[in-house]
Short mmCIF file of N, CA, C and O in Angstrom, two decimals:
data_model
loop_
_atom_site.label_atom_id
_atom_site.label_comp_id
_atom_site.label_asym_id
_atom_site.label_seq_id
_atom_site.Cartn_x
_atom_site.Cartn_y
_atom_site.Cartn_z
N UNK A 1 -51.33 -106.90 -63.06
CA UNK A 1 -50.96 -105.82 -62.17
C UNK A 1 -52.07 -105.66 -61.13
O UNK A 1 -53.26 -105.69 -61.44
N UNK A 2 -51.73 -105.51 -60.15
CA UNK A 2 -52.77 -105.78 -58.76
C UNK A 2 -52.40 -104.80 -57.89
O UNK A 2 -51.34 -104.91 -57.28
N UNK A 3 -53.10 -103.85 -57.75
CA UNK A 3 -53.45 -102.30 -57.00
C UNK A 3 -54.28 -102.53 -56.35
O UNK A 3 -55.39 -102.97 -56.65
N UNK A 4 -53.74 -102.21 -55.14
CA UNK A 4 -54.59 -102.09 -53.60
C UNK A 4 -54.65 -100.76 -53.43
O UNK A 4 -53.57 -100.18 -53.34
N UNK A 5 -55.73 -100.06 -53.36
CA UNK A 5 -55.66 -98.87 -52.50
C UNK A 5 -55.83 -98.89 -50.86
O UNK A 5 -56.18 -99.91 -50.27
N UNK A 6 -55.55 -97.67 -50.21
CA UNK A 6 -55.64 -97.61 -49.16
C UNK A 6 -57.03 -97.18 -49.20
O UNK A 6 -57.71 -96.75 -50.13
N UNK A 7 -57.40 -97.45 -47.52
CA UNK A 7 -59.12 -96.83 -47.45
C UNK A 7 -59.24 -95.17 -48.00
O UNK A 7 -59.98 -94.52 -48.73
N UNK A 8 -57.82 -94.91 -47.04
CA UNK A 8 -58.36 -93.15 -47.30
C UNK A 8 -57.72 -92.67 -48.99
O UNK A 8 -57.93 -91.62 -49.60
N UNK A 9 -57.08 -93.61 -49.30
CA UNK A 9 -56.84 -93.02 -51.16
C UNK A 9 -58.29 -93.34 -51.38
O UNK A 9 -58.91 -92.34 -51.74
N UNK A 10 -58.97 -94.36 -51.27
CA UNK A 10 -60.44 -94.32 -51.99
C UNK A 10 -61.37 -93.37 -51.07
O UNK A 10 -62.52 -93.16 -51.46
N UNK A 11 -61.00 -92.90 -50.08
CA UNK A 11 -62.31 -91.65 -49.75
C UNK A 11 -61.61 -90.85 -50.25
O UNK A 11 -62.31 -89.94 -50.68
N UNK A 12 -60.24 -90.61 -50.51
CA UNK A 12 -59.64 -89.03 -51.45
C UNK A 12 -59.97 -89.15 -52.63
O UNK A 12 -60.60 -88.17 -53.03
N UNK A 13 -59.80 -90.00 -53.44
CA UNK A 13 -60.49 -90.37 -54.93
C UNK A 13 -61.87 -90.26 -54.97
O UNK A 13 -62.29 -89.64 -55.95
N UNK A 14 -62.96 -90.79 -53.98
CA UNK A 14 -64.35 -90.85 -54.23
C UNK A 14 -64.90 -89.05 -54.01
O UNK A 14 -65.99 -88.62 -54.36
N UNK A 15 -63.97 -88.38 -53.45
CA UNK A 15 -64.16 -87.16 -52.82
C UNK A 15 -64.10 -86.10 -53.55
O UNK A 15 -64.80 -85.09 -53.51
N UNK A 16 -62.92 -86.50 -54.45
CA UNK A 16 -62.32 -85.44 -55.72
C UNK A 16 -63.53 -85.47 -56.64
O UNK A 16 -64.12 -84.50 -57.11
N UNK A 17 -63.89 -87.25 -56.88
CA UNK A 17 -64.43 -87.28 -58.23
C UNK A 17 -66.56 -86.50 -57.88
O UNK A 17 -67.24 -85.91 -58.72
N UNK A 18 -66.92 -86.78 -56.64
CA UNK A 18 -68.14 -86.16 -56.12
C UNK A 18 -67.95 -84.38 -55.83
O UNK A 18 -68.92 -83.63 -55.88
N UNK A 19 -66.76 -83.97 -55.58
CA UNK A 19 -66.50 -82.36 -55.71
C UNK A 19 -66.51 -82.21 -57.41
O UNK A 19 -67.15 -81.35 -58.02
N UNK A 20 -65.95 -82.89 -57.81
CA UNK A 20 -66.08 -82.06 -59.35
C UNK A 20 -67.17 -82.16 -59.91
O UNK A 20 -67.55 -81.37 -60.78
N UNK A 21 -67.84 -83.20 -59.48
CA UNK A 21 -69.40 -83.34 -60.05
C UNK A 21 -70.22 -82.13 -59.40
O UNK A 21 -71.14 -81.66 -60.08
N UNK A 22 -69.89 -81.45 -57.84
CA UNK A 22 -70.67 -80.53 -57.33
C UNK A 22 -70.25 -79.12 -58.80
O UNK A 22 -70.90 -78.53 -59.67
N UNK A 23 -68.74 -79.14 -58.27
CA UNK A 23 -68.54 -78.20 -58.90
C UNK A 23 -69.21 -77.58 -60.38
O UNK A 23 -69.50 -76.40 -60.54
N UNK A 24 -69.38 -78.65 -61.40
CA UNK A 24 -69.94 -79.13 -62.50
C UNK A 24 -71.26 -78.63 -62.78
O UNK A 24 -71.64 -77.84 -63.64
N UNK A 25 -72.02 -79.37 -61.67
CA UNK A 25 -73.54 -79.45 -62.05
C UNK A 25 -73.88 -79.53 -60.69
O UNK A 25 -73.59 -80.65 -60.26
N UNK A 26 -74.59 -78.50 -59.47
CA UNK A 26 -74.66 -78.92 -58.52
C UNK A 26 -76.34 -79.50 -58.23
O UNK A 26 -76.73 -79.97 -57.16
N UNK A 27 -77.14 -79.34 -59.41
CA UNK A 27 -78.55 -79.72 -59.47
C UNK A 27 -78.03 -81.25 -59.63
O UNK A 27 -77.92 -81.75 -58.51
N UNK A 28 -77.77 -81.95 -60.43
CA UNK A 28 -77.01 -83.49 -61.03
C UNK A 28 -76.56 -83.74 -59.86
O UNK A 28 -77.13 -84.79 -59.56
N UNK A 29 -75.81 -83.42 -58.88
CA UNK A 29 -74.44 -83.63 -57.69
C UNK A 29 -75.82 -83.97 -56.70
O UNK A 29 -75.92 -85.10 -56.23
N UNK A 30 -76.99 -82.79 -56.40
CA UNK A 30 -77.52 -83.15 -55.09
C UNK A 30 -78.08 -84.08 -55.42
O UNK A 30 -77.99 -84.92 -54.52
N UNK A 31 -78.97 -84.65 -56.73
CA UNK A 31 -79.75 -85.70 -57.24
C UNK A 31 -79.05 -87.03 -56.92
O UNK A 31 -79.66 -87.98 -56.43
N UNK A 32 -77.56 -87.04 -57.27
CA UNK A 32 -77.21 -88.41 -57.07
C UNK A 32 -76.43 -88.78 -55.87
O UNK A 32 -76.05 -89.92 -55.65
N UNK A 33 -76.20 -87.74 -55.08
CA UNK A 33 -75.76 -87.83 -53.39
C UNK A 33 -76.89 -88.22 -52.74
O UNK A 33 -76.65 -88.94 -51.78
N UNK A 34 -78.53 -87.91 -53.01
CA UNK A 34 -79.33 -88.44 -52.61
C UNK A 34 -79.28 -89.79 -52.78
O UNK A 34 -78.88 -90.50 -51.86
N UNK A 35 -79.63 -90.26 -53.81
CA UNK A 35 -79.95 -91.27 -54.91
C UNK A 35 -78.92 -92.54 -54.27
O UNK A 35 -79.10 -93.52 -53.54
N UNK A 36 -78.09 -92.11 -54.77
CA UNK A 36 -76.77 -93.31 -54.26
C UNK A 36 -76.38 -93.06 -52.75
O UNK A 36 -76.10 -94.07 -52.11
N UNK A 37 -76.34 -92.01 -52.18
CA UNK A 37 -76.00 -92.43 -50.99
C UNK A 37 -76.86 -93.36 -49.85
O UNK A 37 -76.56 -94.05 -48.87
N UNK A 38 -78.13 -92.96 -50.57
CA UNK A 38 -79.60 -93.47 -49.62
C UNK A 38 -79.11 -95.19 -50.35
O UNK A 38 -78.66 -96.04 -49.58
N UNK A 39 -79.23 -95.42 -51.46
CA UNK A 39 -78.81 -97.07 -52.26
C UNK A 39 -77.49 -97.94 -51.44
O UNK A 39 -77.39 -99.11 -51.08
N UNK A 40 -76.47 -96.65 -51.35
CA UNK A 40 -75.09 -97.48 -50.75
C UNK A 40 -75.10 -97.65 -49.59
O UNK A 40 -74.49 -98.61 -49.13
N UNK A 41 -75.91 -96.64 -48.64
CA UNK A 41 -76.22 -96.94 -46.92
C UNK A 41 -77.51 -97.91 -47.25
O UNK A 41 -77.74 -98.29 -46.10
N UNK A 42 -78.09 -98.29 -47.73
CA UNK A 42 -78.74 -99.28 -47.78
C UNK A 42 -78.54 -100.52 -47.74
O UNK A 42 -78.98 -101.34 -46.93
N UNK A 43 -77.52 -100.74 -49.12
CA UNK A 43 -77.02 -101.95 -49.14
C UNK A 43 -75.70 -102.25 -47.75
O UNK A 43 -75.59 -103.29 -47.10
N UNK A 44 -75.01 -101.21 -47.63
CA UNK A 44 -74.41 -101.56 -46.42
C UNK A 44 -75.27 -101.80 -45.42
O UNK A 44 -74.75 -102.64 -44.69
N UNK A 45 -76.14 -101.54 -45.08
CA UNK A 45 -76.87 -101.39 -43.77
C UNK A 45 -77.54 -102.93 -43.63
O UNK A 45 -77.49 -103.60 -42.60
N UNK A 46 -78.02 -103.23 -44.58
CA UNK A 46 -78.59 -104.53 -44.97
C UNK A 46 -77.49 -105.66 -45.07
O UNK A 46 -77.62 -106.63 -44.32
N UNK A 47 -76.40 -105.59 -45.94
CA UNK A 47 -75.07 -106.49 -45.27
C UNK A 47 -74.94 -107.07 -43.87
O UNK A 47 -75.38 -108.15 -43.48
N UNK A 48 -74.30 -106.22 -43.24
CA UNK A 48 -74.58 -105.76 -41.97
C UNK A 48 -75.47 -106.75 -41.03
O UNK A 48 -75.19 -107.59 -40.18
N UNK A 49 -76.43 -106.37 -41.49
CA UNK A 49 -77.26 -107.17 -41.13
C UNK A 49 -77.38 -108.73 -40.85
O UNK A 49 -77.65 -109.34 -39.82
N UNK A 50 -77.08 -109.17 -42.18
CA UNK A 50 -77.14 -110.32 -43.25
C UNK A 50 -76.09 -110.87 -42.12
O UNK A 50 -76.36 -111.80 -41.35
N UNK A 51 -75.07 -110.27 -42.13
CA UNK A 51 -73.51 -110.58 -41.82
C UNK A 51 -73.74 -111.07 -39.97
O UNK A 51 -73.43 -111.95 -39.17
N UNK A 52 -74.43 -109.92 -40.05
CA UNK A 52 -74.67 -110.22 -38.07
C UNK A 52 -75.26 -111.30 -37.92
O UNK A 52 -75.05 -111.94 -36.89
N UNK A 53 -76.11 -111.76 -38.84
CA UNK A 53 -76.99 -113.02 -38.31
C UNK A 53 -76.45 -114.36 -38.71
O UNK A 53 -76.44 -115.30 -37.92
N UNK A 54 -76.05 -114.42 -39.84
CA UNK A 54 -75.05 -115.16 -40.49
C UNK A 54 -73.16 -114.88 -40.87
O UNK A 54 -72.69 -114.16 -41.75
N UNK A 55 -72.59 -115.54 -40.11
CA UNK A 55 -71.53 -115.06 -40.96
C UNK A 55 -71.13 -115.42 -42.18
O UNK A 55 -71.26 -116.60 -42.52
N UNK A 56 -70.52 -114.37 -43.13
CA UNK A 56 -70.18 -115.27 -44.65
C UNK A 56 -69.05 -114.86 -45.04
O UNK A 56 -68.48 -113.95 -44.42
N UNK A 57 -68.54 -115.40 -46.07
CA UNK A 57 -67.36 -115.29 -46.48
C UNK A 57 -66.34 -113.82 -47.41
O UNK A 57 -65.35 -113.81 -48.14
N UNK A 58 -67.45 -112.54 -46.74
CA UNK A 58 -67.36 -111.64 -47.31
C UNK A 58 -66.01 -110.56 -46.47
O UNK A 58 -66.32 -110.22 -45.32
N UNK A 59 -64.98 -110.19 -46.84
CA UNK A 59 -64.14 -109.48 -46.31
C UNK A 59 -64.55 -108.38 -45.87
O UNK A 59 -65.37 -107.73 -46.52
N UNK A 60 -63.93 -107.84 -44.31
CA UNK A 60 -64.16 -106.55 -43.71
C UNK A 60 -63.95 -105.46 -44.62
O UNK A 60 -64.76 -104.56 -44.40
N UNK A 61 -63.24 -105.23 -45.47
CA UNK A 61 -62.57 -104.55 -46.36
C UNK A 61 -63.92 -103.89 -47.36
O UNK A 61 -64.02 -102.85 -48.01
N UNK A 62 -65.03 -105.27 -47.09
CA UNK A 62 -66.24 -104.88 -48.31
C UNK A 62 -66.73 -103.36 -47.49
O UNK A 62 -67.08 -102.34 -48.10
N UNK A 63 -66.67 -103.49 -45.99
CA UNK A 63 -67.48 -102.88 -45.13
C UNK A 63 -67.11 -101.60 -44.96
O UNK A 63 -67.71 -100.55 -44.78
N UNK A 64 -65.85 -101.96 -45.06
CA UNK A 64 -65.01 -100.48 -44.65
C UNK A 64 -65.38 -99.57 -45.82
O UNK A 64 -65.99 -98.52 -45.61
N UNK A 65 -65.02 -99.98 -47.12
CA UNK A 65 -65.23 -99.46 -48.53
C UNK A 65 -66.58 -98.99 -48.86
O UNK A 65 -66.74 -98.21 -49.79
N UNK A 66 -67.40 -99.35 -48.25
CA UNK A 66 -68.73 -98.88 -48.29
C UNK A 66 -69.01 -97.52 -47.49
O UNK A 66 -69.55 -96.46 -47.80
N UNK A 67 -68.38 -98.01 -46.27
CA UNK A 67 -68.57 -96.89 -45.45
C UNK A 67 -67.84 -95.67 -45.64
O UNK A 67 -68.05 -94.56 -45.15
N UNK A 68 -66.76 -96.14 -46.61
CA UNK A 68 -66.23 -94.70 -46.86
C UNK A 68 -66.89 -94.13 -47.92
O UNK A 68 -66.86 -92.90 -47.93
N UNK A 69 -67.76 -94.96 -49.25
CA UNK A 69 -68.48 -94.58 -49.92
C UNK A 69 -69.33 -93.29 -49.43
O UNK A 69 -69.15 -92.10 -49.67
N UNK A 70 -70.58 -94.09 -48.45
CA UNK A 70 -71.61 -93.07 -47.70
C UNK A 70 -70.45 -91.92 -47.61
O UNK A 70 -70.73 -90.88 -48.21
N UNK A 71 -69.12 -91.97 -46.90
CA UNK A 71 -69.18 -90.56 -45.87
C UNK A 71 -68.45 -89.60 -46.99
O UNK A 71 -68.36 -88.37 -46.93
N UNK A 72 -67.93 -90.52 -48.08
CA UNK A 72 -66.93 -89.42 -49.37
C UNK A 72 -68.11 -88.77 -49.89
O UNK A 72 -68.09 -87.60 -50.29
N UNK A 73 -69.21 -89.56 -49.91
CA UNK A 73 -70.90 -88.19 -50.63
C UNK A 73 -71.39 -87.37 -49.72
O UNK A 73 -72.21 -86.48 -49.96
N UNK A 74 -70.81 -87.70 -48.39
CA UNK A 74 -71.57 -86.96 -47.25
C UNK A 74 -70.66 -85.43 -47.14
O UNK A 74 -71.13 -84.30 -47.08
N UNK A 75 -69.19 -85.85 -47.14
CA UNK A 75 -68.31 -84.87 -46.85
C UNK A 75 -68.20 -83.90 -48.10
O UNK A 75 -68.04 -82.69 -48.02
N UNK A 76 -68.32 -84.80 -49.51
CA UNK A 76 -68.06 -83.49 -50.64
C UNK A 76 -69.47 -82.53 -50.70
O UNK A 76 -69.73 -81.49 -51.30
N UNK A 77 -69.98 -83.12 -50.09
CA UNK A 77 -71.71 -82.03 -50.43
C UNK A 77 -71.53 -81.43 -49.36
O UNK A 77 -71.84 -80.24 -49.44
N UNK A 78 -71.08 -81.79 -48.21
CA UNK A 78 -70.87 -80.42 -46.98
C UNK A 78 -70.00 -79.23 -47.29
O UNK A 78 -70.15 -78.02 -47.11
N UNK A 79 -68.92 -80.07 -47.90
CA UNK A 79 -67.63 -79.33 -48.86
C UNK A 79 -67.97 -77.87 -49.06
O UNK A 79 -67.84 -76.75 -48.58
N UNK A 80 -68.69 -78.86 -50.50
CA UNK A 80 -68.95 -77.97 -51.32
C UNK A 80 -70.44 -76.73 -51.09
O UNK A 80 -70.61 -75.62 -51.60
N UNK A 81 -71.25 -77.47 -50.17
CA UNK A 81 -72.62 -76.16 -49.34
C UNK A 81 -71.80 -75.15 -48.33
O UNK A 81 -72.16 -73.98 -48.32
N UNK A 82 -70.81 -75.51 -47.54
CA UNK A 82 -70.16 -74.49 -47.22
C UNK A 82 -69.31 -73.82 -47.76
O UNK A 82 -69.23 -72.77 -47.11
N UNK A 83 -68.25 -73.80 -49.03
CA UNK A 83 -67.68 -73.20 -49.48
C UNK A 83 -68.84 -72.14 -50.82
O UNK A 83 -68.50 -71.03 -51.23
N UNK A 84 -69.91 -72.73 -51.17
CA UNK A 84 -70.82 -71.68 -51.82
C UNK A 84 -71.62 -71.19 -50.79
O UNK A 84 -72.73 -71.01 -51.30
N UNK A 85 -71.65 -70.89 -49.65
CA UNK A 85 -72.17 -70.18 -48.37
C UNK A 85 -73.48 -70.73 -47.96
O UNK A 85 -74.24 -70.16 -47.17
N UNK A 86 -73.74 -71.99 -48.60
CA UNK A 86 -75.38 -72.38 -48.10
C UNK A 86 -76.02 -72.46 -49.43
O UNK A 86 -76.95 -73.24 -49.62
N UNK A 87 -75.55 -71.69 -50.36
CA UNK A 87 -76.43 -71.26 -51.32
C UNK A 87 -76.22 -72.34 -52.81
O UNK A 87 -75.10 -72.46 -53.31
N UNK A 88 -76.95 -72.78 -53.17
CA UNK A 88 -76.85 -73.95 -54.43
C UNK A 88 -77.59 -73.03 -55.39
O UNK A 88 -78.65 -72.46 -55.13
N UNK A 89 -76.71 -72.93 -56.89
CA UNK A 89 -77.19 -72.75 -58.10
C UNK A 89 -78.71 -73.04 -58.16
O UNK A 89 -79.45 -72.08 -57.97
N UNK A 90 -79.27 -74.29 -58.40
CA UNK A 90 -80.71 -74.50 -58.68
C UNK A 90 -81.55 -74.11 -57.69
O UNK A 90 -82.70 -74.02 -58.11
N UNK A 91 -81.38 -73.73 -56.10
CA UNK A 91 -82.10 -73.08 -55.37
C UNK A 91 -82.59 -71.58 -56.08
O UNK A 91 -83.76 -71.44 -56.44
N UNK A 92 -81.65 -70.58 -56.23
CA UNK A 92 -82.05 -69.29 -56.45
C UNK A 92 -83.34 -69.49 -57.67
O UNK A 92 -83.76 -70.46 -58.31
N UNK A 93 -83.65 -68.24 -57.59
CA UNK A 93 -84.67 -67.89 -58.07
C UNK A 93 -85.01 -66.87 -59.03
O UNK A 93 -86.18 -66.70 -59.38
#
């Protein structure tokens, strides 16, 4: 059985599953939106790269999927800092 998603089912899926993690634990959520998003714009960024100087046999599809990676951690942490007004659980005091 062979399932293709569309780009934007995988930024709606990557989006749901990074909101429920805010929702969850938002100390855990900012740790690994850092963590992995800084790792996945990395490795894309470095592809990229790789790709510009050489071409290889790697599908656009890798590129796109990445990039929706970065922006599904970018958009659920905006999400979710504006719908708690700015204010994150482990900030207060």
């Amino acid at each position: 059985m062979n399932i293709r998603l569309t780009l934007l089912e995988i930024f709606l899926l990557e989006a749901l599953l990074w909101l429920g993690l805010w929702l969850l634990n938002d100390y855990m959520a900012a740790l690994l939106t850092l963590i992995l998003g800084a790792i996945v714009l990395a490795i894309l960024l470095i592809a990229l790269i790789s790709e510009w100087i050489e071409r290889s046999k790697v599908p656009r599809r890798y590129f796109y999927i990445m990039g929706v990676s970065v922006l599904a951690l970018i958009c659920a942490a905006l999400v979710y800092v504006m719908l708690s007004g700015g204010r994150l659980d482990f900030m207060q005091s």
